[in-house]
Coordinates of C-alpha atoms and ligand atoms in Angstrom, one line a residue:
Chain A
X1 CA 65.7 108.1 101.5
X2 CA 64.5 111.3 100.7
X3 CA 67.9 112.4 99.3
X4 CA 67.9 108.9 97.2
X5 CA 64.4 110.2 96.0
X6 CA 65.8 113.4 95.1
X7 CA 68.8 112.1 93.3
X8 CA 66.9 109.5 91.4
X9 CA 64.5 112.2 90.1
X10 CA 67.7 114.3 89.0
X11 CA 69.0 111.1 87.2
X12 CA 66.0 110.9 85.1
X13 CA 65.5 114.1 84.3
X14 CA 69.3 114.3 83.2
X15 CA 68.9 110.7 81.2
X16 CA 68.7 110.6 77.4
X17 CA 66.3 108.1 77.4
X18 CA 63.7 110.1 79.2
X19 CA 64.7 112.8 77.1
X20 CA 63.8 110.7 74.1
X21 CA 60.7 109.4 75.1
X22 CA 59.5 113.2 75.9
X23 CA 60.0 113.9 72.4
X24 CA 57.5 111.4 71.8
X25 CA 55.0 113.9 74.0
X26 CA 55.2 116.1 71.0
X27 CA 52.8 114.0 69.1
X28 CA 50.1 115.3 71.1
X29 CA 50.2 118.2 68.6
X30 CA 49.0 116.2 66.0
X31 CA 46.0 114.5 67.9
X32 CA 43.6 117.3 67.3
X33 CA 44.5 117.2 63.2
X34 CA 43.9 113.2 63.5
X35 CA 40.7 113.5 65.3
X36 CA 39.5 116.2 62.9
X37 CA 39.9 113.9 60.1
X38 CA 36.9 111.7 61.7
X39 CA 34.5 114.1 61.1
X40 CA 32.6 112.4 63.7
X41 CA 33.0 112.3 67.6
X42 CA 36.0 114.6 67.1
X43 CA 36.3 115.1 71.1
X44 CA 35.6 111.7 72.0
X45 CA 38.4 110.5 69.4
X46 CA 40.6 113.3 70.5
X47 CA 40.1 112.0 74.4
X48 CA 40.7 108.2 73.4
X49 CA 44.1 109.2 71.5
X50 CA 45.5 111.1 74.2
X51 CA 44.7 109.0 77.3
X52 CA 46.3 106.1 74.6
X53 CA 49.2 108.2 74.1
X54 CA 49.7 109.2 77.7
X55 CA 49.3 105.7 78.7
X56 CA 51.9 104.6 75.9
X57 CA 54.4 107.1 77.5
X58 CA 54.5 106.1 80.5
X59 CA 54.5 102.2 79.7
X60 CA 57.7 103.5 78.1
X61 CA 59.1 105.2 81.1
X62 CA 58.4 102.5 83.5
X63 CA 60.0 99.9 81.2
X64 CA 63.2 101.6 80.7
X65 CA 63.3 103.3 84.1
X66 CA 62.3 101.2 86.2
X67 CA 63.6 98.0 84.3
X68 CA 67.2 99.8 84.4
X69 CA 67.1 101.6 87.6
X70 CA 68.5 99.2 89.9
X71 CA 70.6 96.9 87.2
X72 CA 72.5 100.0 85.8
X73 CA 73.6 100.9 89.8
X74 CA 74.9 97.9 90.2
X75 CA 76.3 97.1 86.2
X76 CA 77.8 100.7 86.7
X77 CA 79.0 100.1 90.2
X78 CA 77.6 102.6 91.7
X79 CA 76.4 100.3 94.5
X80 CA 79.6 99.9 95.9
X81 CA 80.0 103.5 96.8
X82 CA 76.5 104.1 97.7
X83 CA 76.0 101.6 99.6
X84 CA 79.1 101.9 101.3
X85 CA 77.3 104.9 102.7
X86 CA 75.4 104.4 106.3
X87 CA 72.3 103.8 104.3
X88 CA 70.5 100.1 104.6
X89 CA 69.7 98.2 101.1
X90 CA 66.1 98.5 102.3
X91 CA 66.3 102.4 102.0
X92 CA 68.2 102.5 99.3
X93 CA 65.7 100.4 97.1
X94 CA 62.5 102.2 98.4
X95 CA 64.2 105.7 97.5
X96 CA 65.3 104.3 94.4
X97 CA 61.6 103.1 93.6
X98 CA 59.9 106.4 95.1
X99 CA 61.9 108.5 92.8
X100 CA 61.5 106.4 90.1
X101 CA 57.1 106.1 90.9
X102 CA 57.2 110.2 91.8
X103 CA 58.4 110.5 88.4
X104 CA 55.8 108.9 87.0
X105 CA 53.0 110.7 88.8
X106 CA 54.9 113.9 87.7
X107 CA 54.9 112.9 84.1
X108 CA 51.6 111.7 84.3
X109 CA 50.3 115.4 85.5
X110 CA 52.3 117.0 83.0
X111 CA 51.1 114.8 80.3
X112 CA 47.6 115.4 82.0
X113 CA 47.8 118.8 81.7
X114 CA 48.6 118.6 77.5
X115 CA 45.7 116.4 77.5
X116 CA 43.4 118.4 78.7
X117 CA 44.7 121.7 76.7
X118 CA 44.1 119.2 73.6
X119 CA 40.4 118.1 74.4
X120 CA 39.6 121.6 75.3
X121 CA 41.1 122.8 72.1
X122 CA 39.1 120.1 69.8
X123 CA 35.6 120.5 71.6
X124 CA 35.9 124.2 71.5
X125 CA 36.2 123.8 67.4
X126 CA 33.9 120.5 67.4
X127 CA 31.4 120.6 70.3
X128 CA 30.6 117.4 71.5
X129 CA 27.1 116.3 72.3
X130 CA 28.2 115.0 75.4
X131 CA 29.7 117.0 78.4
X132 CA 33.0 116.2 78.9
X133 CA 33.9 115.0 82.3
X134 CA 37.0 115.9 83.4
X135 CA 37.0 114.4 86.8
X136 CA 36.9 111.2 85.0
X137 CA 39.6 112.2 82.7
X138 CA 41.7 112.6 85.8
X139 CA 40.8 109.7 87.6
X140 CA 41.2 107.8 84.6
X141 CA 45.1 109.1 84.4
X142 CA 45.7 108.6 87.9
X143 CA 44.8 104.9 87.8
X144 CA 47.1 104.6 85.0
X145 CA 49.9 105.9 86.9
X146 CA 49.0 103.7 89.6
X147 CA 49.0 101.0 86.9
X148 CA 52.8 101.8 85.8
X149 CA 54.0 102.1 89.4
X150 CA 52.7 98.7 89.8
X151 CA 54.8 97.6 87.0
X152 CA 57.7 99.3 87.9
X153 CA 57.6 97.7 91.3
X154 CA 58.2 94.5 89.5
X155 CA 60.6 95.6 87.3
X156 CA 62.3 96.3 90.9
X157 CA 61.7 92.8 91.8
X158 CA 63.0 91.2 88.8
X159 CA 66.0 93.6 88.8
X160 CA 67.0 92.5 92.6
X161 CA 67.3 88.9 91.1
X162 CA 69.0 89.8 88.1
X163 CA 72.3 90.4 86.9
X164 CA 71.5 91.7 83.5
X165 CA 69.1 93.9 82.2
X166 CA 67.4 91.5 80.1
X167 CA 65.2 90.0 82.6
X168 CA 64.3 93.3 84.4
X169 CA 63.4 94.7 80.9
X170 CA 61.9 91.7 79.0
X171 CA 60.3 90.6 82.2
X172 CA 58.5 93.5 82.4
X173 CA 57.1 94.0 78.8
X174 CA 56.1 90.5 79.6
X175 CA 54.4 91.1 82.8
X176 CA 52.2 93.9 80.9
X177 CA 50.9 91.8 78.3
X178 CA 49.8 89.0 80.6
X179 CA 48.6 91.2 83.3
X180 CA 46.7 92.9 80.5
X181 CA 44.7 89.7 79.4
X182 CA 44.3 88.2 82.7
X183 CA 41.0 89.1 83.2
X184 CA 39.5 87.9 79.8
X185 CA 41.3 84.5 80.3
X186 CA 39.7 84.4 83.1
X187 CA 36.1 85.2 82.2
X188 CA 36.8 82.8 79.4
X189 CA 37.9 79.9 81.9
X190 CA 35.0 80.3 84.1
X191 CA 32.4 80.8 81.2
X192 CA 30.9 77.6 79.6
X193 CA 33.0 78.0 76.1
X194 CA 35.9 76.8 78.1
X195 CA 34.0 73.4 78.9
X196 CA 36.5 71.2 76.6
X197 CA 39.6 72.5 78.8
X198 CA 41.7 70.4 81.0
X199 CA 40.5 70.8 84.9
X200 CA 44.2 71.1 85.5
X201 CA 44.8 74.0 82.9
X202 CA 42.0 76.0 84.5
X203 CA 43.4 75.8 88.1
X204 CA 46.9 76.9 86.7
X205 CA 45.4 80.1 85.0
X206 CA 43.2 80.6 88.3
X207 CA 46.1 80.5 90.2
X208 CA 47.6 82.9 87.6
X209 CA 45.2 85.0 87.6
X210 CA 45.5 85.8 91.5
X211 CA 49.2 86.1 91.2
X212 CA 49.9 87.9 87.6
X213 CA 49.0 91.4 88.9
X214 CA 45.3 92.3 87.2
X215 CA 46.2 95.6 84.8
X216 CA 42.9 95.4 83.4
X217 CA 41.1 96.6 86.4
X218 CA 43.0 100.2 86.2
X219 CA 41.5 100.9 82.9
X220 CA 39.4 103.7 83.3
X221 CA 39.4 104.9 79.3
X222 CA 35.7 103.8 78.5
X223 CA 34.3 105.7 81.4
X224 CA 36.3 108.7 80.7
X225 CA 35.7 108.8 77.3
X226 CA 31.9 108.0 77.2
X227 CA 31.5 110.3 80.6
X228 CA 30.0 106.9 82.3
X229 CA 29.2 107.0 85.8
X230 CA 32.4 105.7 87.8
X231 CA 32.2 102.7 89.6
X232 CA 33.3 103.7 93.4
X233 CA 33.5 100.3 94.8
X234 CA 35.6 98.9 92.1
X235 CA 37.6 102.2 92.2
X236 CA 38.3 101.4 96.1
X237 CA 38.7 97.6 95.7
X238 CA 41.5 98.5 93.0
X239 CA 43.1 101.2 95.1
X240 CA 43.3 98.8 97.8
X241 CA 45.0 95.9 95.7
X242 CA 47.2 98.3 94.4
X243 CA 48.4 99.0 97.8
X244 CA 48.6 95.6 99.2
X245 CA 50.2 94.2 95.7
X246 CA 52.7 97.1 95.5
X247 CA 53.6 96.6 99.6
X248 CA 54.3 92.9 98.8
X249 CA 56.4 93.5 95.8
X250 CA 58.7 95.9 97.7
X251 CA 59.0 93.8 100.8
X252 CA 60.1 91.1 98.8
X253 CA 62.7 92.8 96.7
X254 CA 64.1 94.9 99.6
X255 CA 64.6 91.3 101.3
X256 CA 66.2 89.7 98.2
X257 CA 68.2 92.8 98.0
X258 CA 69.6 92.5 101.5
X259 CA 70.8 89.5 101.1
X260 CA 72.1 90.3 97.4
X261 CA 76.5 90.4 97.4
X262 CA 78.0 93.2 96.0
X263 CA 80.6 91.7 94.2
Chain B
X1 CA 88.0 99.1 121.4
X2 CA 89.3 98.2 118.2
X3 CA 88.3 100.6 115.3
X4 CA 88.2 97.5 112.7
X5 CA 88.0 94.2 113.9
X6 CA 87.6 90.7 112.1
X7 CA 87.4 87.5 113.6
X8 CA 87.9 83.8 111.5
X9 CA 86.4 86.2 108.5
X10 CA 86.3 84.0 105.6
X11 CA 84.9 84.1 102.1
X12 CA 84.6 81.9 99.4
X13 CA 83.1 82.4 95.6
X14 CA 81.3 79.8 94.1
X15 CA 81.9 80.7 90.4
X16 CA 80.2 79.0 87.4
X17 CA 80.5 74.9 87.4
X18 CA 80.6 75.2 91.1
X19 CA 84.4 76.3 91.0
X20 CA 85.3 77.5 94.6
X21 CA 87.7 80.2 95.1
X22 CA 89.0 80.8 98.7
X23 CA 89.3 84.4 98.6
X24 CA 89.7 84.9 102.1
X25 CA 90.9 82.0 104.7
X26 CA 90.4 82.8 108.7
X27 CA 91.4 86.4 109.1
X28 CA 92.0 87.7 112.4
X29 CA 92.9 91.1 112.4
X30 CA 92.4 94.3 115.2
X31 CA 93.2 97.7 113.8
X32 CA 93.3 100.2 116.7
X33 CA 92.2 103.9 116.6
X34 CA 94.2 106.1 115.7
X35 CA 96.3 103.5 113.8
X36 CA 97.2 104.0 110.3
X37 CA 97.3 100.2 108.4
X38 CA 98.9 99.2 105.2
X39 CA 97.4 96.0 103.7
X40 CA 99.7 95.0 101.3
X41 CA 99.2 91.6 98.7
X42 CA 99.7 90.8 95.3
X43 CA 97.0 91.0 92.7
X44 CA 94.4 88.3 93.5
X45 CA 95.6 88.0 97.0
X46 CA 91.9 88.9 98.5
X47 CA 92.7 92.5 99.7
X48 CA 89.3 94.1 98.4
X49 CA 87.6 90.9 99.2
X50 CA 88.6 91.9 102.9
X51 CA 87.6 95.3 102.4
X52 CA 84.1 94.4 100.6
X53 CA 83.5 92.2 103.8
X54 CA 83.8 94.4 106.1
X55 CA 81.7 97.4 104.5
X56 CA 78.9 95.2 104.5
X57 CA 78.9 94.6 100.6
X58 CA 79.6 90.7 100.7
X59 CA 78.6 88.4 103.5
X60 CA 80.9 86.0 104.9
X61 CA 81.1 82.2 104.5
X62 CA 82.3 82.3 108.1
X63 CA 83.3 84.5 110.6
X64 CA 82.8 88.1 111.5
X65 CA 83.9 91.5 111.4
X66 CA 82.6 95.1 113.4
X67 CA 83.4 98.6 113.0
X68 CA 84.3 100.7 116.3
X69 CA 82.6 97.5 118.2
X70 CA 79.4 97.3 115.7
X71 CA 78.8 94.3 113.6
X72 CA 79.2 95.5 110.3
X73 CA 75.9 93.6 109.1
X74 CA 74.2 96.9 110.3
X75 CA 74.5 99.9 108.2
X76 CA 74.8 102.1 111.6
X77 CA 78.3 100.6 111.7
X78 CA 79.3 102.8 108.7
X79 CA 78.3 105.9 110.3
X80 CA 82.1 106.4 111.3
X81 CA 83.5 105.5 108.4
X82 CA 84.9 107.0 105.1
X83 CA 84.9 104.5 102.2
X84 CA 87.1 104.3 98.7
X85 CA 86.0 101.2 97.0
X86 CA 88.3 100.1 94.4
X87 CA 88.4 101.9 90.8
X88 CA 85.3 103.9 92.4
X89 CA 82.2 105.0 90.1
X90 CA 80.0 107.7 91.0
X91 CA 76.6 108.8 89.6
X92 CA 77.9 110.0 86.6
X93 CA 75.3 112.6 85.8
X94 CA 75.9 114.1 88.9
X95 CA 78.8 117.1 89.4
X96 CA 81.2 116.4 92.0
X97 CA 80.0 119.1 94.5
X98 CA 76.3 117.3 93.9
X99 CA 77.7 114.2 95.0
X100 CA 80.0 115.4 98.1
X101 CA 76.7 117.1 99.2
X102 CA 75.0 114.0 98.9
X103 CA 77.1 111.9 101.0
X104 CA 77.6 114.7 103.6
X105 CA 73.6 114.3 104.0
X106 CA 73.7 111.0 104.3
X107 CA 75.5 111.5 107.3
X108 CA 73.1 114.2 108.6
X109 CA 75.6 116.9 108.0
X110 CA 73.9 120.2 109.1
X111 CA 73.7 122.8 106.2
X112 CA 76.7 125.2 107.1
X113 CA 79.1 122.8 108.3
X114 CA 78.1 120.7 104.9
X115 CA 78.7 123.9 102.8
X116 CA 82.2 124.5 104.4
X117 CA 83.5 121.3 104.3
X118 CA 82.5 120.8 100.8
X119 CA 84.4 123.7 99.7
X120 CA 87.1 122.5 101.7
X121 CA 87.6 118.8 100.5
X122 CA 87.1 120.1 97.0
X123 CA 89.9 122.6 97.0
X124 CA 92.0 120.3 98.9
X125 CA 91.6 117.9 96.4
X126 CA 92.1 120.1 93.4
X127 CA 88.8 119.6 92.1
X128 CA 87.1 123.0 92.7
X129 CA 87.5 124.3 89.2
X130 CA 85.5 121.0 87.7
X131 CA 83.2 121.0 90.6
X132 CA 80.1 121.8 88.5
X133 CA 80.7 119.6 85.7
X134 CA 78.9 116.3 85.9
X135 CA 81.1 113.4 86.4
X136 CA 80.8 111.5 83.1
X137 CA 83.0 114.0 81.9
X138 CA 85.7 113.3 84.5
X139 CA 89.4 111.7 83.7
X140 CA 90.0 108.8 85.8
X141 CA 92.2 110.4 88.6
X142 CA 89.5 113.2 89.0
X143 CA 87.3 110.1 89.5
X144 CA 89.3 108.7 92.0
X145 CA 89.7 112.3 93.8
X146 CA 86.0 112.3 94.1
X147 CA 86.4 109.4 95.9
X148 CA 88.7 110.8 98.1
X149 CA 86.9 113.8 98.8
X150 CA 84.0 112.0 99.7
X151 CA 85.5 110.0 102.4
X152 CA 86.6 113.2 103.9
X153 CA 84.0 115.6 104.0
X154 CA 82.1 114.0 106.8
X155 CA 85.6 113.9 108.8
X156 CA 84.8 110.3 110.3
X157 CA 86.8 108.3 112.7
X158 CA 87.8 105.5 110.4
X159 CA 88.7 105.7 107.1
X160 CA 88.9 102.4 104.8
X161 CA 90.5 103.1 101.3
X162 CA 90.9 100.6 98.4
X163 CA 93.9 101.3 96.7
X164 CA 93.7 105.1 97.2
X165 CA 96.7 106.0 95.0
X166 CA 95.3 104.1 92.1
X167 CA 95.0 106.3 88.8
X168 CA 96.7 109.2 90.2
X169 CA 99.7 111.2 89.1
X170 CA 102.7 111.5 91.2
X171 CA 101.1 115.1 92.6
X172 CA 97.9 113.5 93.6
X173 CA 100.1 110.3 95.2
X174 CA 102.0 113.0 97.3
X175 CA 99.0 114.6 98.3
X176 CA 97.2 111.2 99.4
X177 CA 100.2 110.5 101.8
X178 CA 100.1 113.9 103.4
X179 CA 96.3 113.5 103.6
X180 CA 97.1 110.3 105.5
X181 CA 99.7 111.7 107.4
X182 CA 97.7 114.7 108.6
X183 CA 94.8 111.9 109.8
X184 CA 97.4 110.2 111.5
X185 CA 98.4 113.1 113.2
X186 CA 94.6 114.0 114.2
X187 CA 94.2 110.4 115.6
X188 CA 92.1 109.2 112.8
X189 CA 92.3 105.0 111.7
X190 CA 93.2 104.7 108.3
X191 CA 93.2 101.3 106.6
X192 CA 94.3 100.9 103.0
X193 CA 95.1 98.3 100.6
X194 CA 98.1 98.9 98.1
X195 CA 100.7 96.9 96.4
X196 CA 103.0 99.7 96.3
X197 CA 105.3 99.1 99.3
X198 CA 106.9 102.5 99.2
X199 CA 104.0 104.1 100.4
X200 CA 103.2 101.8 103.4
X201 CA 107.2 102.6 104.3
X202 CA 106.0 106.2 104.3
X203 CA 102.6 106.3 105.9
X204 CA 102.0 103.1 107.9
X205 CA 102.2 102.5 111.7
X206 CA 101.7 98.8 111.0
X207 CA 101.6 96.5 107.9
X208 CA 99.8 93.2 107.0
X209 CA 100.8 90.9 104.0
X210 CA 98.2 89.2 102.6
X211 CA 98.8 86.2 99.8
X212 CA 96.3 83.9 98.4
X213 CA 93.9 84.8 101.1
X214 CA 95.9 84.7 103.8
X215 CA 97.6 86.8 106.1
X216 CA 101.3 86.0 106.0
X217 CA 103.0 88.5 107.9
X218 CA 101.6 91.1 110.1
X219 CA 104.2 93.5 112.0
X220 CA 105.1 97.3 112.8
X221 CA 106.9 99.0 109.9
X222 CA 109.6 99.9 112.6
X223 CA 110.3 96.4 113.2
X224 CA 110.2 95.4 109.9
X225 CA 112.5 98.0 108.8
X226 CA 114.8 97.1 112.0
X227 CA 114.5 93.5 111.1
X228 CA 115.9 93.9 107.5
X229 CA 119.1 95.5 108.8
X230 CA 121.2 93.3 106.7
X231 CA 124.6 94.7 107.9
X232 CA 127.1 97.6 107.2
X233 CA 128.5 99.1 104.7
X234 CA 132.0 100.5 105.8
X235 CA 134.2 102.9 103.6
X236 CA 137.8 103.0 104.7
X237 CA 141.0 105.3 103.2
X238 CA 143.1 103.6 101.4
X239 CA 146.8 103.3 102.6
X240 CA 145.9 104.3 106.2
X241 CA 146.4 102.2 109.1
X242 CA 146.9 98.7 108.9
X243 CA 144.4 97.3 106.0
X244 CA 145.7 94.1 106.7
X245 CA 144.2 93.2 110.1
X246 CA 140.8 93.5 108.6
X247 CA 141.7 90.9 105.9
X248 CA 139.4 88.3 107.0
X249 CA 136.4 90.5 106.2
X250 CA 136.1 90.6 102.3
X251 CA 136.7 94.0 100.6
X252 CA 133.5 94.4 98.2
X253 CA 135.4 97.5 96.6
X254 CA 138.8 98.7 96.8
X255 CA 140.2 101.5 94.6
X256 CA 143.3 104.0 94.9
X257 CA 140.9 105.8 97.6
X258 CA 138.9 103.4 99.3
X259 CA 138.4 100.3 100.2
X260 CA 134.7 98.9 101.2
X261 CA 133.5 96.4 103.6
X262 CA 130.3 94.8 103.7
X263 CA 130.0 93.7 107.6
X264 CA 126.9 91.5 108.8
X265 CA 125.4 92.7 112.0
X266 CA 126.6 89.8 114.1
X267 CA 130.3 90.7 113.2
X268 CA 130.0 94.4 113.7
X269 CA 131.5 94.5 117.2
X270 CA 134.6 92.4 116.4
X271 CA 135.5 94.8 113.2
X272 CA 135.1 97.9 114.9
X273 CA 137.6 96.7 117.5
X274 CA 139.9 95.5 114.7
X275 CA 139.2 99.2 113.2
X276 CA 140.6 100.5 116.4
X277 CA 143.5 98.5 117.0
X278 CA 144.8 98.7 113.2
X279 CA 144.1 102.8 113.0
X280 CA 142.6 102.6 109.7
X281 CA 140.5 105.3 109.2
X282 CA 136.7 105.4 108.5
X283 CA 135.1 107.6 105.8
X284 CA 131.8 106.5 105.6
X285 CA 129.2 104.0 107.5
X286 CA 125.7 103.1 106.4
X287 CA 123.3 100.9 107.3
X288 CA 122.5 98.1 104.7
X289 CA 118.8 97.1 104.8
X290 CA 116.3 95.0 102.7
X291 CA 113.3 97.5 102.3
X292 CA 109.9 96.7 102.6
X293 CA 110.0 96.0 99.0
X294 CA 112.3 92.8 99.6
X295 CA 110.4 91.7 102.4
X296 CA 107.4 91.8 100.8
X297 CA 108.6 89.8 97.6
X298 CA 110.0 87.2 100.1
X299 CA 106.7 86.7 101.6
X300 CA 105.0 86.6 98.3
X301 CA 107.4 83.9 97.1
X302 CA 107.1 81.7 100.3
X303 CA 103.6 82.2 100.5
X304 CA 103.0 81.1 97.0
X305 CA 105.8 77.8 97.4
X306 CA 103.4 77.2 101.0
Ligands
ATP401 N1 82.8 88.4 92.5 C1 83.7 87.1 92.4 N2 83.6 85.6 92.2 C2 84.7 84.8 91.9 N3 85.4 85.3 92.2 C3 86.2 86.5 92.7 C4 85.2 87.5 92.9 N4 85.7 88.6 93.3 C5 87.1 88.0 93.8 N5 87.2 86.8 93.5 C6 88.4 86.3 93.6 O1 89.0 86.1 95.1 C7 90.3 86.3 95.1 C8 90.9 88.0 95.6 O2 90.2 88.8 94.8 P1 90.6 90.3 95.4 O3 89.7 91.2 94.4 O4 90.1 90.4 97.0 O5 92.1 90.5 95.4 P2 92.7 91.4 95.2 O6 93.7 91.5 96.4 O7 92.0 93.1 96.0 O8 93.5 92.1 94.2 P3 93.9 93.5 93.1 O9 95.2 93.7 93.9 O10 94.3 92.8 92.2 O11 92.9 94.2 93.3 C9 90.6 86.8 93.4 O12 91.2 85.0 93.4 C10 89.4 86.7 92.5 O13 89.6 85.8 91.8
MG402 MG1 91.3 95.0 95.2

């Protein structure tokens, strides 16, 4: 499995899509200029833009790498040769996933360092009233990475049942969009404003709230930007949620993949 | 213990609109360790389906298969196997060398042995020059060579090769035959599919012929070749001895120098006795046999009409 992780990483680094996406990272260079245009709260704005850019790049990476990893192996018939080795389907899938997840962490770290440089530079020119809480920024990026790893686990699940790249890629995007608003929908449904909705609709929405991953919980941007104290309990809950959810997704994926026929 | 064994192995594909294809019907097959087995069949006969079932890539509709006594549902059954898929494809962003190393590491080979064997197989398959290039730039035959190299690197006991000669130039084909004969000498089991009878004739101990998912013939190459003897071509010198004594045998060719007869096996004794009595001089004696190709074509024809 370790070798599959290594092979996966190698594959990503040599991939054109990855190289293209990383060019997007050059946008970091423009952030201080953009931010300085606002003339107010330049540091806060720099942090916001940096974190959003990281999030955006990680989203692209996870949709394209997560959504196409397994599918491409099957489509290009690599699975025939690799699964003919004494390697269980399960370790293959976990190795592929592990490699992709590890890559997201590496990418997040590299982008994080770039963000730190940019923020440090901005704040040295336009000193902020608030101290910058570097720890919160790190946690924010870390949880962002976890969010995308969860998304990748979803993409893998979709890949195991799909024969085209359509479902994994667009399904993952759809999941990301819905997963980002479930919290709001949930809150709306449980607020007095939703009285007019039918109870059935409410129940369905509530059920979906528990099924669809809640990506909102992983968003720590506000804490990082305004240096607010972090909710330790909430983070712990989110971490546990991450572990359980990813664990479930992977075990379902690997049992489907184990049964799948390589035609 | 058999190197490869299938018991009533069957596979049905369900396609679109519930169309069913019976790709393999009740295959019972035993291949012994040390045996080279040729799996012969026309296009769409079910060769690749059988091989994919044995490699655990497909699940049987019914029946079972095992390698060295281990059920193929377990990944561990593949520990002793070198497998070449049909028209193989390998991670094209890796170089041949990287891929061979990757395969070796899956078989837990230790580093120094892996180094040595990687070099050996890459050189043997004439990939040494290209070993550092990414495989996306390889030609079809080169990829096929990588496929063969990765079956050899860990020196397994059992080789399962789906059309090993496909895509290779004549030098490559000769090399594959040589490799298979070499494996045979070293007591390895080789099971390979093909539709080229000549390959089978040269290297196999035993051959199975599959047509439309059914095994139609299973015999040693030696038996087939022997049973294929149709008769003898006898060439005699013209105007020597009493040719008239042989007139009940029809001459197939006659000129100023020679008369040639085609004698069925059953009448050969009688013919030779007459030759002795009439002092006819024999200048050439040749066995006339149907080759494996004819044997194969017959079975395929019968198989289709059955
Ligand atoms: N994935 C699949 N879905 C439906 N039918 C299939 C599938 N794979 C194979 N078949 C059918 O099973 C039969 C056997 O196919 P198989 O690939 O085993 O043939 P083969 O003997 O390897 O032929 P070839 O010499 O062309 O490689 C064919 O009729 C084929 O159409
Ligand atoms: Mg085939």
